[in-house]
mmCIF file of C-alpha atoms in Angstrom:
data_model
loop_
_atom_site.group_PDB
_atom_site.id
_atom_site.type_symbol
_atom_site.label_atom_id
_atom_site.label_comp_id
_atom_site.label_asym_id
_atom_site.label_seq_id
_atom_site.Cartn_x
_atom_site.Cartn_y
_atom_site.Cartn_z
ATOM 1 C CA MET A 1 -0.056 -0.038 0.044
ATOM 2 C CA ASN A 2 1.318 3.440 -0.903
ATOM 3 C CA ALA A 3 0.563 6.190 1.521
ATOM 4 C CA GLN A 4 -0.127 9.618 0.140
ATOM 5 C CA PHE A 5 1.552 12.560 1.873
ATOM 6 C CA ASP A 6 -1.847 14.281 2.408
ATOM 7 C CA SER A 7 -4.036 11.457 3.209
ATOM 8 C CA SER A 8 -4.320 12.181 6.845
ATOM 9 C CA LEU A 9 -3.194 14.655 9.450
ATOM 10 C CA ASP A 10 -0.910 12.027 11.073
ATOM 11 C CA ILE A 11 0.995 11.517 7.901
ATOM 12 C CA LEU A 12 1.289 15.291 7.333
ATOM 13 C CA HIS A 13 2.489 15.791 10.857
ATOM 14 C CA HIS A 14 5.084 13.027 10.488
ATOM 15 C CA GLY A 15 6.259 14.386 7.032
ATOM 16 C CA SER A 16 6.609 17.907 8.464
ATOM 17 C CA LYS A 17 8.532 16.589 11.538
ATOM 18 C CA MET A 18 10.932 14.602 9.375
ATOM 19 C CA ALA A 19 11.481 17.473 6.897
ATOM 20 C CA GLY A 20 12.333 19.715 9.664
ATOM 21 C CA ILE A 21 14.911 17.312 11.148
ATOM 22 C CA HIS A 22 16.379 16.645 7.648
ATOM 23 C CA LYS A 23 16.825 20.398 7.105
ATOM 24 C CA ALA A 24 18.464 20.817 10.508
ATOM 25 C CA LEU A 25 20.909 17.943 9.635
ATOM 26 C CA LYS A 26 21.934 19.477 6.409
ATOM 27 C CA PRO A 27 25.193 21.198 7.617
ATOM 28 C CA TYR A 28 26.101 18.203 9.793
ATOM 29 C CA LEU A 29 25.690 15.855 6.897
ATOM 30 C CA LYS A 30 27.579 18.055 4.461
ATOM 31 C CA ASP A 31 30.555 18.166 6.979
ATOM 32 C CA ALA A 32 30.525 14.326 7.354
ATOM 33 C CA VAL A 33 30.448 14.000 3.563
ATOM 34 C CA LYS A 34 33.259 16.408 3.190
ATOM 35 C CA TYR A 35 35.265 14.519 5.919
ATOM 36 C CA ASN A 36 34.476 11.270 3.967
ATOM 37 C CA SER A 37 35.943 12.754 0.783
ATOM 38 C CA GLU A 38 38.999 14.148 2.459
ATOM 39 C CA LYS A 39 39.869 11.299 4.922
ATOM 40 C CA GLY A 40 38.013 8.289 3.516
ATOM 41 C CA VAL A 41 35.952 7.795 6.721
ATOM 42 C CA GLY A 42 32.426 6.601 6.128
ATOM 43 C CA VAL A 43 29.508 8.824 7.048
ATOM 44 C CA VAL A 44 27.997 5.791 8.704
ATOM 45 C CA ARG A 45 30.362 4.249 11.202
ATOM 46 C CA PRO A 46 30.305 1.308 13.663
ATOM 47 C CA LEU A 47 30.286 2.118 17.322
ATOM 48 C CA PHE A 48 33.761 0.660 17.767
ATOM 49 C CA PHE A 49 35.262 3.165 15.352
ATOM 50 C CA TYR A 50 35.405 5.633 18.363
ATOM 51 C CA TYR A 51 34.694 3.337 21.393
ATOM 52 C CA ASP A 52 37.023 0.608 22.201
ATOM 53 C CA GLU A 53 34.482 -1.229 24.338
ATOM 54 C CA LYS A 54 33.561 -4.943 24.142
ATOM 55 C CA GLU A 55 29.828 -4.107 23.584
ATOM 56 C CA ALA A 56 30.624 -1.632 20.878
ATOM 57 C CA TYR A 57 32.132 -4.467 18.760
ATOM 58 C CA GLU A 58 28.978 -6.709 19.263
ATOM 59 C CA GLN A 59 26.495 -4.248 17.978
ATOM 60 C CA ALA A 60 24.981 -5.547 14.841
ATOM 61 C CA TYR A 61 22.454 -2.854 14.042
ATOM 62 C CA SER A 62 23.405 0.416 15.878
ATOM 63 C CA TYR A 63 25.645 2.724 14.076
ATOM 64 C CA LEU A 64 27.043 6.349 14.362
ATOM 65 C CA LEU A 65 25.969 8.815 11.759
ATOM 66 C CA GLY A 66 29.043 10.985 11.630
ATOM 67 C CA ARG A 67 30.889 11.426 14.913
ATOM 68 C CA ASP A 68 28.014 12.679 17.146
ATOM 69 C CA ILE A 69 24.755 10.858 16.332
ATOM 70 C CA LEU A 70 23.983 7.270 17.458
ATOM 71 C CA VAL A 71 21.128 5.534 15.735
ATOM 72 C CA SER A 72 19.593 2.174 16.870
ATOM 73 C CA PRO A 73 17.162 1.134 14.160
ATOM 74 C CA VAL A 74 13.935 -0.577 15.015
ATOM 75 C CA ILE A 75 13.795 -3.872 13.089
ATOM 76 C CA ARG A 76 10.508 -5.498 14.266
ATOM 77 C CA PRO A 77 7.189 -3.827 13.368
ATOM 78 C CA GLY A 78 5.028 -2.780 16.309
ATOM 79 C CA THR A 79 8.001 -2.317 18.708
ATOM 80 C CA THR A 80 7.446 0.389 21.221
ATOM 81 C CA LYS A 81 10.399 -0.231 23.605
ATOM 82 C CA LYS A 82 13.972 -1.257 22.777
ATOM 83 C CA GLU A 83 17.166 -1.956 24.566
ATOM 84 C CA VAL A 84 19.975 0.186 23.340
ATOM 85 C CA TYR A 85 23.675 0.125 24.179
ATOM 86 C CA LEU A 86 25.290 3.539 24.604
ATOM 87 C CA PRO A 87 29.146 3.730 24.590
ATOM 88 C CA ASP A 88 30.784 5.449 27.533
ATOM 89 C CA ASP A 89 30.074 9.182 26.661
ATOM 90 C CA GLU A 90 27.443 11.734 27.453
ATOM 91 C CA TRP A 91 24.439 11.194 25.295
ATOM 92 C CA VAL A 92 21.073 13.041 24.902
ATOM 93 C CA HIS A 93 18.061 11.184 23.695
ATOM 94 C CA LEU A 94 16.878 13.167 20.682
ATOM 95 C CA TRP A 95 13.086 13.033 21.241
ATOM 96 C CA SER A 96 12.871 13.463 25.059
ATOM 97 C CA GLY A 97 16.117 15.467 25.863
ATOM 98 C CA ARG A 98 16.917 12.996 28.605
ATOM 99 C CA GLU A 99 20.705 12.565 29.298
ATOM 100 C CA TYR A 100 22.545 9.248 29.616
ATOM 101 C CA THR A 101 26.188 8.335 30.198
ATOM 102 C CA GLY A 102 26.404 5.011 28.609
ATOM 103 C CA GLY A 103 25.545 1.364 29.153
ATOM 104 C CA LYS A 104 22.371 -0.560 28.242
ATOM 105 C CA ILE A 105 19.075 1.304 28.574
ATOM 106 C CA ILE A 106 15.410 0.676 27.627
ATOM 107 C CA VAL A 107 14.026 3.509 25.614
ATOM 108 C CA GLY A 108 10.611 4.154 23.822
ATOM 109 C CA CYS A 109 10.547 3.835 20.120
ATOM 110 C CA GLU A 110 7.163 4.729 18.946
ATOM 111 C CA LEU A 111 6.532 5.150 15.264
ATOM 112 C CA GLY A 112 8.340 8.208 14.143
ATOM 113 C CA GLU A 113 10.660 8.317 17.049
ATOM 114 C CA PRO A 114 13.374 5.713 16.604
ATOM 115 C CA PRO A 115 16.169 5.505 19.197
ATOM 116 C CA VAL A 116 18.519 8.371 18.287
ATOM 117 C CA PHE A 117 21.016 9.820 20.651
ATOM 118 C CA VAL A 118 23.368 12.844 20.181
ATOM 119 C CA ARG A 119 26.609 13.433 21.964
ATOM 120 C CA LYS A 120 25.845 16.052 24.663
ATOM 121 C CA ASN A 121 28.555 18.591 23.515
ATOM 122 C CA ALA A 122 27.841 18.179 19.736
ATOM 123 C CA GLU A 123 27.039 21.338 17.933
ATOM 124 C CA VAL A 124 24.264 19.500 16.077
ATOM 125 C CA LEU A 125 22.293 18.792 19.272
ATOM 126 C CA GLY A 126 20.808 22.348 19.733
ATOM 127 C CA THR A 127 19.856 22.521 16.143
ATOM 128 C CA LEU A 128 18.064 19.186 16.127
ATOM 129 C CA ARG A 129 16.296 19.829 19.469
ATOM 130 C CA LYS A 130 15.174 23.302 18.093
ATOM 131 C CA ALA A 131 13.823 21.607 14.906
ATOM 132 C CA ILE A 132 11.760 19.223 16.956
ATOM 133 C CA ILE A 133 10.362 21.911 19.307
ATOM 134 C CA ASP A 134 9.691 24.353 16.441
ATOM 135 C CA ASN A 135 7.863 21.637 14.553
ATOM 136 C CA THR A 136 5.679 20.870 17.523
ATOM 137 C CA ASP A 137 4.809 24.528 18.031
ATOM 138 C CA ILE A 138 3.781 24.868 14.330
ATOM 139 C CA LEU A 139 1.560 21.764 14.384
ATOM 140 C CA GLU A 140 -0.150 22.595 17.650
ATOM 141 C CA ALA A 141 -0.990 26.118 16.658
#
């Protein structure tokens, strides 16, 4: 089944939210691609690339997008909570703003809010959080 972008308010809301995040990510992704072309380091990186931790080597699905964003994809349909391993660092959950310092955690992963974490001191964090808040304000107005 193909969903049309304007077939429901939920789909419009989700599209608007993701477009805002994509726009906010543009400078970060451009920098990651530039770094890739200069140094040969992939834009998508395994956790062990920066974290020499046993668990980082065992992660089959989680990855780093550039240096500062950790993504743990949801593989099974209908999943609403997921155990995520965070390397030893300071992380902020993108959707809630809650802070973590590493280890295994259980996090919500409702449709449209996959487990995504940003390193606390990363420049991109403020930009992404602002995009989420601004989008919420627009849609609730």
